[in-house]
Tab-separated table of C-alpha atoms in Angstrom:
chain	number	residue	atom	x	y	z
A	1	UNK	CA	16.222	127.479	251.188
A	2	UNK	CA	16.992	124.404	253.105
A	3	UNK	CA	19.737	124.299	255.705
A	4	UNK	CA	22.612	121.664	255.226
A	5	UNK	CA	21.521	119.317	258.632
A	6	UNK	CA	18.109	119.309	256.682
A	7	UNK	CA	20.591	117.996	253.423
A	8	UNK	CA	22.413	115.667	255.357
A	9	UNK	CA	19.096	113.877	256.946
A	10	UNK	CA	17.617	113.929	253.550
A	11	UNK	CA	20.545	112.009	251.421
A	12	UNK	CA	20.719	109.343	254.870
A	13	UNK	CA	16.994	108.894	254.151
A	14	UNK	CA	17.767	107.916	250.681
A	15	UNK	CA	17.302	103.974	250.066
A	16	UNK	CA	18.022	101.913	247.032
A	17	UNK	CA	15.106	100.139	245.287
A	18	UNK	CA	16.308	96.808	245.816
A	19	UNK	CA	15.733	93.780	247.712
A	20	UNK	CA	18.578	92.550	250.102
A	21	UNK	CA	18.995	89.748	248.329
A	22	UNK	CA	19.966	91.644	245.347
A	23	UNK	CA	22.215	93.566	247.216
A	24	UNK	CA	24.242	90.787	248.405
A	25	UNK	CA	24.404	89.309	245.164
A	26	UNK	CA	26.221	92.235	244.184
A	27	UNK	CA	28.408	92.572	246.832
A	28	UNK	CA	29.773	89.155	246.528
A	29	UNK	CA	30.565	89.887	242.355
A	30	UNK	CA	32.763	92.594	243.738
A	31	UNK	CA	34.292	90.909	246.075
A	32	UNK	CA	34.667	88.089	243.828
A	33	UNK	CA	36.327	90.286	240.921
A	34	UNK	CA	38.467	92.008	243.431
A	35	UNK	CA	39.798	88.709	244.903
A	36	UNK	CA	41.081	87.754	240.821
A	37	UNK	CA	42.036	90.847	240.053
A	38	UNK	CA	44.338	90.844	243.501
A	39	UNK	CA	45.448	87.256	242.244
A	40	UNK	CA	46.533	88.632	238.821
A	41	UNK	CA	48.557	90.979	240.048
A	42	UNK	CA	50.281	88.710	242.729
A	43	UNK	CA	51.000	85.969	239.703
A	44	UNK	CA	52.213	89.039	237.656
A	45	UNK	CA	54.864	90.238	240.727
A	46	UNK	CA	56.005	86.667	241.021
A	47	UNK	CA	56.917	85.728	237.474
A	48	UNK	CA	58.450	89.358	237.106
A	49	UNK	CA	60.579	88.785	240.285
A	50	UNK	CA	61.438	84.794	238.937
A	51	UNK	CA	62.921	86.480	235.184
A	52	UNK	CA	67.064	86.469	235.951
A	53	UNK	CA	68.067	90.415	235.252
A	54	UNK	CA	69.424	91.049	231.156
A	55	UNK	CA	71.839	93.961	230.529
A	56	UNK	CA	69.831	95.483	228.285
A	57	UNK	CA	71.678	98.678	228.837
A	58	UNK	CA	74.737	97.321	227.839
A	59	UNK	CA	73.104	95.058	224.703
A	60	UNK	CA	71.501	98.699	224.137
A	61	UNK	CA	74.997	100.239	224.100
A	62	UNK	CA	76.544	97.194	222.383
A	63	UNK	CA	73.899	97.808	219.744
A	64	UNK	CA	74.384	101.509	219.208
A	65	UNK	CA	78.408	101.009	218.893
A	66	UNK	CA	77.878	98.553	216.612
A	67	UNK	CA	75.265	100.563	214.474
A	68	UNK	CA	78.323	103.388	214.488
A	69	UNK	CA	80.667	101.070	213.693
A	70	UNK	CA	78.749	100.229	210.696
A	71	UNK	CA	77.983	103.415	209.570
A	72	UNK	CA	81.704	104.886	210.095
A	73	UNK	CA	82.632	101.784	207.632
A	74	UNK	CA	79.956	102.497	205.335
A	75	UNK	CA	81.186	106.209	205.144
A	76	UNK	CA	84.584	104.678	205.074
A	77	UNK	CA	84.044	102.467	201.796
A	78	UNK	CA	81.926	105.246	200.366
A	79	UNK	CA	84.797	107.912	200.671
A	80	UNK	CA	87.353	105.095	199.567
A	81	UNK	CA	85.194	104.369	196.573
A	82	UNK	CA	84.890	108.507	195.715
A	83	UNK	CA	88.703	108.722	196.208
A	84	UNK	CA	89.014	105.583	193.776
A	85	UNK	CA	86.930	107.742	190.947
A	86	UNK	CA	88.695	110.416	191.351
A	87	UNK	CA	92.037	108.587	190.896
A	88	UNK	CA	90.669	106.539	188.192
A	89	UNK	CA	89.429	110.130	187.019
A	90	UNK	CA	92.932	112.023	187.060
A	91	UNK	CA	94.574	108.845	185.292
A	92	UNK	CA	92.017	108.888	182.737
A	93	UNK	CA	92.906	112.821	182.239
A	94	UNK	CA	96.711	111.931	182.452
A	95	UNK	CA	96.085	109.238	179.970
A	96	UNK	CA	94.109	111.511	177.265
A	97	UNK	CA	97.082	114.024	177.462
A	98	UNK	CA	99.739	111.675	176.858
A	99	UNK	CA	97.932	110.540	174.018
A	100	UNK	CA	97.183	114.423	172.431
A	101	UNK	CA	100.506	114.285	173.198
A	102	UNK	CA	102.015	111.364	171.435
A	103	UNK	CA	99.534	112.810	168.624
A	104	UNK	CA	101.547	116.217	168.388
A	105	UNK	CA	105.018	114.593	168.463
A	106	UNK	CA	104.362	111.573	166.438
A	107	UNK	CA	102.865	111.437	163.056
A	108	UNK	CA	101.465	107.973	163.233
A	109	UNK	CA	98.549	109.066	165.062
A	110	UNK	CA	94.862	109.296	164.266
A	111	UNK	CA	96.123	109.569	160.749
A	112	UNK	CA	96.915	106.784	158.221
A	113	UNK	CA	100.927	105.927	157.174
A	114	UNK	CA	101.280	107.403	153.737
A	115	UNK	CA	99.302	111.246	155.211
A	116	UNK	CA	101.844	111.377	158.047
A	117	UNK	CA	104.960	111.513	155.852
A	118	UNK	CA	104.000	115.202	155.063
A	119	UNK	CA	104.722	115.701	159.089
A	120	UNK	CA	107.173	113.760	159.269
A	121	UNK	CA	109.865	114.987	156.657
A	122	UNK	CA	109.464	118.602	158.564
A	123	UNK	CA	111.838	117.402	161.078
A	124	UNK	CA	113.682	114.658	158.886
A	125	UNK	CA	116.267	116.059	158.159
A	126	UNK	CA	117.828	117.658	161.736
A	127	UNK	CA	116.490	113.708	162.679
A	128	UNK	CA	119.748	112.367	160.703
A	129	UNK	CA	122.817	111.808	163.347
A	130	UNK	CA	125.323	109.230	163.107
A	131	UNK	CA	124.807	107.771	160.304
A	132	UNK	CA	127.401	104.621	159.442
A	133	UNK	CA	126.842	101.550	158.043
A	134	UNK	CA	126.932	100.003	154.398
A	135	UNK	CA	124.280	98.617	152.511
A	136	UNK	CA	124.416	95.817	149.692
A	137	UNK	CA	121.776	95.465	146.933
A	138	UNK	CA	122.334	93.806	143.134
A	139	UNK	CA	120.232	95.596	140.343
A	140	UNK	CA	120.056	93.070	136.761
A	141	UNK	CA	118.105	93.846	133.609
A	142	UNK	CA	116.224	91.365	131.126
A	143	UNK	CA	116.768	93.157	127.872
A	144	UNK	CA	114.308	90.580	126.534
A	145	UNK	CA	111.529	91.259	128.407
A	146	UNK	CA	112.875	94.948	129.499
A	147	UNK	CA	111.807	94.083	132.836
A	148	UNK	CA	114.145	95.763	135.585
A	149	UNK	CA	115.007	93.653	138.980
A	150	UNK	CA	116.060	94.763	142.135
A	151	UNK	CA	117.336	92.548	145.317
A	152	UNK	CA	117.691	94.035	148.888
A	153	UNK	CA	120.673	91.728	150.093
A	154	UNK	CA	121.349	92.748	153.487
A	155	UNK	CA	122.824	95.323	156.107
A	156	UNK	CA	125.870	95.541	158.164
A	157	UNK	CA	126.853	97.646	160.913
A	158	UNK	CA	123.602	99.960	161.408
A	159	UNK	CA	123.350	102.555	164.179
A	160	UNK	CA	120.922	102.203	166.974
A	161	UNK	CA	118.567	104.596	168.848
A	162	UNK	CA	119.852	105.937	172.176
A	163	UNK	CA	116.689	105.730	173.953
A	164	UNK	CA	115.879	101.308	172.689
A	165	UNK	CA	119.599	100.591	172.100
A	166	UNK	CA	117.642	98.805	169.421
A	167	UNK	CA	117.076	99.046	165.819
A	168	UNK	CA	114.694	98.149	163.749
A	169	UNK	CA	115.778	98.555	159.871
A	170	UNK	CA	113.683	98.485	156.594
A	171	UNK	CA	114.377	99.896	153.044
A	172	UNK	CA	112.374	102.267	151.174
A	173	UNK	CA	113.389	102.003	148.072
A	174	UNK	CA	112.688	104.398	145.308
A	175	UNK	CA	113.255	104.924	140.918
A	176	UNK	CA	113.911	107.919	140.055
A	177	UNK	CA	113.693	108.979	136.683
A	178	UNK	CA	115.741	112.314	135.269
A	179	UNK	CA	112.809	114.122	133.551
A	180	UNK	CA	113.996	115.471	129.890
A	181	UNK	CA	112.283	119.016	130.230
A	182	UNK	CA	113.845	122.289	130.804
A	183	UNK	CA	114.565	121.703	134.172
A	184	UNK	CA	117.642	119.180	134.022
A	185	UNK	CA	117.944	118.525	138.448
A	186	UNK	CA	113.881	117.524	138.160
A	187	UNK	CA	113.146	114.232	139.116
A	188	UNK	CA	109.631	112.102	138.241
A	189	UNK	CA	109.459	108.926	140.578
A	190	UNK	CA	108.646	106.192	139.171
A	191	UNK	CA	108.488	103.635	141.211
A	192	UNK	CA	108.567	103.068	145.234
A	193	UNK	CA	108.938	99.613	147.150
A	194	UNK	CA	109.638	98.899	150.854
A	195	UNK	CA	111.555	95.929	152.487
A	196	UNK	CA	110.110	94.224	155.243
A	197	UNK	CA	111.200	95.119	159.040
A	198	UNK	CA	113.867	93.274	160.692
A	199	UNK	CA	113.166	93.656	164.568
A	200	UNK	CA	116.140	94.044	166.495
A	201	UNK	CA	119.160	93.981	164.457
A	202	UNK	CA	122.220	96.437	163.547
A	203	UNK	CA	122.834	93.632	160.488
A	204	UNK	CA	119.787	92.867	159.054
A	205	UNK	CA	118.871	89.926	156.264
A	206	UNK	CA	116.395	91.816	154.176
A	207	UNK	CA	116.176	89.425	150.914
A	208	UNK	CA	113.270	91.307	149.101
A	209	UNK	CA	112.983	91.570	145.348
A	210	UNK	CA	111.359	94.061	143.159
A	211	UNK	CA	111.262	94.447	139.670
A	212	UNK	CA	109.222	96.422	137.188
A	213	UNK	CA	108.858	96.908	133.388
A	214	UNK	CA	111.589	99.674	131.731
A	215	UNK	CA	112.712	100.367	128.095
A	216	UNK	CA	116.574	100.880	127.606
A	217	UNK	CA	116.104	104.296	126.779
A	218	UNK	CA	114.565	104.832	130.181
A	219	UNK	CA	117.223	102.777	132.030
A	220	UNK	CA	119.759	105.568	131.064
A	221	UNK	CA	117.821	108.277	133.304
A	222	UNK	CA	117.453	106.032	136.358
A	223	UNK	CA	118.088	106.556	139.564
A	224	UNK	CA	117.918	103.848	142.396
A	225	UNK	CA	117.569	105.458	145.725
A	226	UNK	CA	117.624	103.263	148.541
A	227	UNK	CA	117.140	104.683	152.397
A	228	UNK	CA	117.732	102.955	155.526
A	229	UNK	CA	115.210	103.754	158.154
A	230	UNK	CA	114.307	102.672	162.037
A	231	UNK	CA	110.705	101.371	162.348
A	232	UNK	CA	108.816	102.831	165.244
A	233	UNK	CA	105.367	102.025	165.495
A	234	UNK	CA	104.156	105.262	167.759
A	235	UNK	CA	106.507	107.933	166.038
A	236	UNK	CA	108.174	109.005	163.015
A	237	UNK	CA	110.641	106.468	161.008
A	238	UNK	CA	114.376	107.673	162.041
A	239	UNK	CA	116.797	107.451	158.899
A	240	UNK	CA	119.565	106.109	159.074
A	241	UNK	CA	120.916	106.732	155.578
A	242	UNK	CA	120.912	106.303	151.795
A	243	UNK	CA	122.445	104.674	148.553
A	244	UNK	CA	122.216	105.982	145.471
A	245	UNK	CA	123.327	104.524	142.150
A	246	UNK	CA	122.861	105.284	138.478
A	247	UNK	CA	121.731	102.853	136.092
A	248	UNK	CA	123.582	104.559	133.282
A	249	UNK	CA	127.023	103.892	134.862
A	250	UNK	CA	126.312	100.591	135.556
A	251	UNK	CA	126.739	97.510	132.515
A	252	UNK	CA	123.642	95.932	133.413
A	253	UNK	CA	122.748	94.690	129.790
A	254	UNK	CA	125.250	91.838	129.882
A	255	UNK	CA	125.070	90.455	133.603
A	256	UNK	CA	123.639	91.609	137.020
A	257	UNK	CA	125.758	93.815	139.083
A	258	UNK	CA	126.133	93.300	142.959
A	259	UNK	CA	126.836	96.668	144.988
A	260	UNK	CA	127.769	97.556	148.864
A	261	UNK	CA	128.332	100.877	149.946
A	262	UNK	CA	128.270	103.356	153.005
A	263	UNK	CA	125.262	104.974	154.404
A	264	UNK	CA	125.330	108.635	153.605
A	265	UNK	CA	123.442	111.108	154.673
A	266	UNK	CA	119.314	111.862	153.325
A	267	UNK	CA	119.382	114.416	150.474
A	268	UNK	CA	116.190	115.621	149.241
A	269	UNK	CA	115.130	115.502	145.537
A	270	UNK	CA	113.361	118.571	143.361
A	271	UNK	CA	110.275	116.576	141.837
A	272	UNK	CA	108.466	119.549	140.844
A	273	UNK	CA	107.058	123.258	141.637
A	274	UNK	CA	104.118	125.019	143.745
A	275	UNK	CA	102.935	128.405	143.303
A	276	UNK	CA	101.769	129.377	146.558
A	277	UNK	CA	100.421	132.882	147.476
A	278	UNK	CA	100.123	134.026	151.310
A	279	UNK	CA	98.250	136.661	153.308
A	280	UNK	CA	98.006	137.689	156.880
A	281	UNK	CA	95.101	139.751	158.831
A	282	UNK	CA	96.451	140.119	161.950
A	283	UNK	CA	93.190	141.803	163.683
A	284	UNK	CA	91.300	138.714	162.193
A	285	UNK	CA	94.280	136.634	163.269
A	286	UNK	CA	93.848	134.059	160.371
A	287	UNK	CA	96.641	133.468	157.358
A	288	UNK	CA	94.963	132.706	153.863
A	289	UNK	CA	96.947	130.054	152.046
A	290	UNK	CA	96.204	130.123	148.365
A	291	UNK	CA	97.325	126.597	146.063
A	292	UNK	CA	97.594	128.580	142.492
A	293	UNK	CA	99.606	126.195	140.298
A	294	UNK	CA	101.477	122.922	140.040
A	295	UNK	CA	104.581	121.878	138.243
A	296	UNK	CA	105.547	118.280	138.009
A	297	UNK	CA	107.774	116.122	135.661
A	298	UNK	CA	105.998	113.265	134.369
A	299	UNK	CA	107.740	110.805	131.664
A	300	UNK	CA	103.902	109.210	130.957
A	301	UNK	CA	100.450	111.086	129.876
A	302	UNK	CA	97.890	109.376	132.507
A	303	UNK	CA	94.595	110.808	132.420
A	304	UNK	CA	92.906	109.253	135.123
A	305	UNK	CA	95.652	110.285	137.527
A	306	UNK	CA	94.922	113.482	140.053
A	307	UNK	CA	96.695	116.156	142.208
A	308	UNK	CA	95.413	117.366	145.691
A	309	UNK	CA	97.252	119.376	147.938
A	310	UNK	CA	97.217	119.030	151.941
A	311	UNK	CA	98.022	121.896	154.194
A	312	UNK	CA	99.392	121.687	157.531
A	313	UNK	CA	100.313	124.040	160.457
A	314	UNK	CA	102.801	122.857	162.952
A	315	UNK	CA	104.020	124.719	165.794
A	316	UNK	CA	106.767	123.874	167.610
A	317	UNK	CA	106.636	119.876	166.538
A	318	UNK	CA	103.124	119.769	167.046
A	319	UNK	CA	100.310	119.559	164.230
A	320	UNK	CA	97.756	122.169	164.550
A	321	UNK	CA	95.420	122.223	161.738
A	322	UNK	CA	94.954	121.019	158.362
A	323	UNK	CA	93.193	121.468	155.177
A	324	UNK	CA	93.071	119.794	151.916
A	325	UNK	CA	92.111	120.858	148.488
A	326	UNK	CA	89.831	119.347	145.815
A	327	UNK	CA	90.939	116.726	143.444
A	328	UNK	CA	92.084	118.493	140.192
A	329	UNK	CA	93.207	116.231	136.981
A	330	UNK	CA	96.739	115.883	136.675
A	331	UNK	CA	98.927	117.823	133.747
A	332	UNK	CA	102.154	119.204	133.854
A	333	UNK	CA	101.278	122.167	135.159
A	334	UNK	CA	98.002	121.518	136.899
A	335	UNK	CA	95.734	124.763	138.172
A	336	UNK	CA	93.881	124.881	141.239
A	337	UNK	CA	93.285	128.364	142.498
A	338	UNK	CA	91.976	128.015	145.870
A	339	UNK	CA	92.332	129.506	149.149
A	340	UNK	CA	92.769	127.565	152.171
A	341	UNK	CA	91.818	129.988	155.595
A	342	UNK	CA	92.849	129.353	159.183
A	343	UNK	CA	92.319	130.883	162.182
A	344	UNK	CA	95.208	130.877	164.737
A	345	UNK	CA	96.360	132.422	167.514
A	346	UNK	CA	98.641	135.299	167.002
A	347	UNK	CA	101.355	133.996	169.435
A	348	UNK	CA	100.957	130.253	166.835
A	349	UNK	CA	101.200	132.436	163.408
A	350	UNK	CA	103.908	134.282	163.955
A	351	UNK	CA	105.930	130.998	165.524
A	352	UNK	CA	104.448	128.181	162.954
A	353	UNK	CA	105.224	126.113	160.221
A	354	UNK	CA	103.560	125.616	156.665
A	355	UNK	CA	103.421	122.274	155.204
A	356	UNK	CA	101.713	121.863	151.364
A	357	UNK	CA	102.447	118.280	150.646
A	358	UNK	CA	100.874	117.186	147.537
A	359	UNK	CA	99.504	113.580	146.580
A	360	UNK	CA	98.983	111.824	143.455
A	361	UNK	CA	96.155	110.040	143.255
A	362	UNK	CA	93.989	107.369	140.645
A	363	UNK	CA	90.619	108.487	140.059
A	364	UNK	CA	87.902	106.065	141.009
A	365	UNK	CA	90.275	103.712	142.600
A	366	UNK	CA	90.464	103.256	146.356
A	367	UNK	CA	94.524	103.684	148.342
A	368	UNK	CA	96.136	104.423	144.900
A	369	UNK	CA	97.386	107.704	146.422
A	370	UNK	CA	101.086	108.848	147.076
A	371	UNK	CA	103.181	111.227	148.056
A	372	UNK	CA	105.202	113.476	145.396
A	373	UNK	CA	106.670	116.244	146.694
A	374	UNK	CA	106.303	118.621	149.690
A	375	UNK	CA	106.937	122.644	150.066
A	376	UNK	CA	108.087	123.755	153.701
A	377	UNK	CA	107.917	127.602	154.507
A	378	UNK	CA	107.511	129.606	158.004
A	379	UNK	CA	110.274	129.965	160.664
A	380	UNK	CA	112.636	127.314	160.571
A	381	UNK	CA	115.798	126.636	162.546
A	382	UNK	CA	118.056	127.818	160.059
A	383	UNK	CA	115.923	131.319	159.887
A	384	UNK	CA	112.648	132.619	158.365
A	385	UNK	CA	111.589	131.789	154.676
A	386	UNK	CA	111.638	134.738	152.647
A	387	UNK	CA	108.297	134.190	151.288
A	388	UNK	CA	106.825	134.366	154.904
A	389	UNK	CA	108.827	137.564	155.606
A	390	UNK	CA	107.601	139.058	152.730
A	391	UNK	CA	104.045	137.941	154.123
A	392	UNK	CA	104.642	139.826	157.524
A	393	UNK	CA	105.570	142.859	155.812
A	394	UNK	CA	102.996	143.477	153.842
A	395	UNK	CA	100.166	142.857	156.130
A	396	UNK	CA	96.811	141.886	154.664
A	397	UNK	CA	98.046	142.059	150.849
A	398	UNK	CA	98.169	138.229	149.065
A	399	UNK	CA	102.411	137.447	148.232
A	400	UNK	CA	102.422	134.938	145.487
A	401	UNK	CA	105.858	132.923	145.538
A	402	UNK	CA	107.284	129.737	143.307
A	403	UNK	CA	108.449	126.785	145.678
A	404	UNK	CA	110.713	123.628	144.870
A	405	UNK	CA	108.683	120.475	145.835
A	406	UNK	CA	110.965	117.819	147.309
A	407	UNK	CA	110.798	114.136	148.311
């Protein structure tokens, strides 16, 4: 083992296999590199000490508030915009209510004219409240032709709604003809016209003429019925009154006749019969409406005319549910046996209305139909019906009952 002196004079004994030329060769590329590197560096310092100081701190900070400014407005417009939906949301709801709304209280809606008069005449009648005014009209007859005319003339001194202070008057006017069966008070319409609107006037102009084809013999049974009602485009027609005059009291054969007279008040006319049976299953909660029979007065045979019934519920102004029956061919006392079912609350049955209004219609001809007559039965203001009593007292049993059917 060798001793560390003996180390030491060993390494200092060590030489390098080159020449001295070689070595100085190297020495001077060190020095050389060394000398640029030193230079580098130097240039380096100086241009870093020339550059003027930048805030970049504050541009830093400048940045960053600006970034959060920008997000906090981005959040901002974004919660804006959400709030904005959920406005436009809640309006939209608001919107859709008022209209199932003005759905329930009107009968113009989602339904066509002629199928909301069955809803409408429900409530007619308590409708009817100061009711003034006159009405003139001239009725002639052409004994040669036996064609029957009939002018509207005008209006004078019509009420108007409390809610416009406006009205706008038309005339529906309507023929009724005394039927000669057993049943003198039944009536068979004939013949229905309306007037055109005048907007905005308590003494409207009217000037319409109508006229249709009648034999002498008929002109005796004849009934003009005129009524004065308020036009309102997203409800039911207020009436303002009726005229009535009677051909057969009237000398018509040798010149026209010109009449005025006061608004009275609506009266409804018998134009016929329904047999109607009812049932309620209270555990079920559903009422069974049954359309049996039909009794109209009809002066004409018409075979291609029909009958179908429509059934409404309403409770408390507001149409629930309806059904209508098949077409059956029209006779004078037509058959239809069938059973109409529908499933209410039991809170709605024992509260609601029944409506049957039933339409004549031609077969194989497109918007011939019309209303004839309508049956009302439930709990009304004036009390309960004494069919539907007879209904909740005899639970689950079918009560079969004879109604008048009036227009």
């Amino acid at each position: 083992m060798s001793s560390p002196g003996s180390f030491r004079l060993s390494f200092a004994s060590l030489r390098m296999p080159f020449s001295d030329g070689v070595k100085y060769t190297l020495l001077g590329i060190s020095v050389s590199l060394f000398a640029i590197a030193a230079l580098i560096l130097t240039w380096q310092l100086y241009q870093y000490c020339k550059r003027k100081p930048k805030p970049n701190g504050k541009v830093k900070s400048y940045q960053s508030v600006d970034d959060k400014q920008a997000g906090k407005t981005i959040f901002e417009a974004a919660d804006k915009e959400s709030d904005i939906q959920k406005h436009d949301y809640k309006v939209q709801k608001l919107e859709d209510e008022i209209k199932k709304l003005s759905r329930c209280l009107s009968a113009t809606s989602s339904i066509s004219e002629q199928d909301s008069a069955d809803f409408q005449s429900i409530t007619e009648a308590d409708a009817q409240v100061n009711i003034h005014g006159k009405l003139r009209f001239s009725v002639s007859y052409d004994r040669e032709q036996s064609q029957f005319a009939l002018t509207v003339l005008d209006a004078t001194g019509l009420p108007v709604q409390d809610f416009s202070q406006s009205a706008d008057p038309f005339v529906k006017v309507k023929l009724l003809s005394g039927s000669l069966s057993e049943q003198p008070n039944l009536q068979c319409v004939l013949q229905e016209w309306e007037t055109k609107t005048v907007k905005n006037s308590r003494n409207p102009v009217f000037g319409s003429q109508f006229s249709c084809p009648l034999t002498e013999k008929e002109l005796k049974t004849i009934t003009v019925k005129l009524e004065v009602r308020d036009f309102d485009r997203f409800s039911r027609h207020s009436v303002l009154g009726e005229v009535r005059a009677r051909l057969n009291n009237l000398n018509l054969l040798s010149h026209p006749v010109e009449i005025s007279e006061e608004l009275q008040k609506l009266n409804k006319d018998l134009v016929g019969e329904i047999l109607l049976s009812l049932k309620y299953l209270p555990t079920a909660q559903r009422i069974e409406v049954g359309l049996l029979k039909i009794k109209t007065a009809s002066l004409t045979s018409n075979q291609d005319k029909a009958l179908y019934a429509r059934v409404t519920i309403v409770c408390n102004q507001c149409r629930l549910k309806q059904q209508k029956t098949s077409l059956k061919s029209k006779w004078g006392i037509t058959v239809f046996n069938e059973v109409l079912t529908f499933s209410l609350l039991d809170s709605n049955i024992r509260e609601c209305v029944i409506a049957v209004s039933v339409y004549e219609t031609i077969i194989n001809q497109k918007n011939s139909k019309r209303l004839i007559g309508q049956a009302v039965l439930g709990k009304r203001k004036a009390g309960e019906d004494e069919h539907w009593c007879l209904m909740m007292q005899s639970l689950r049993q079918p009560i079969a009952k004879w109604h008048s059917l009036l227009i």
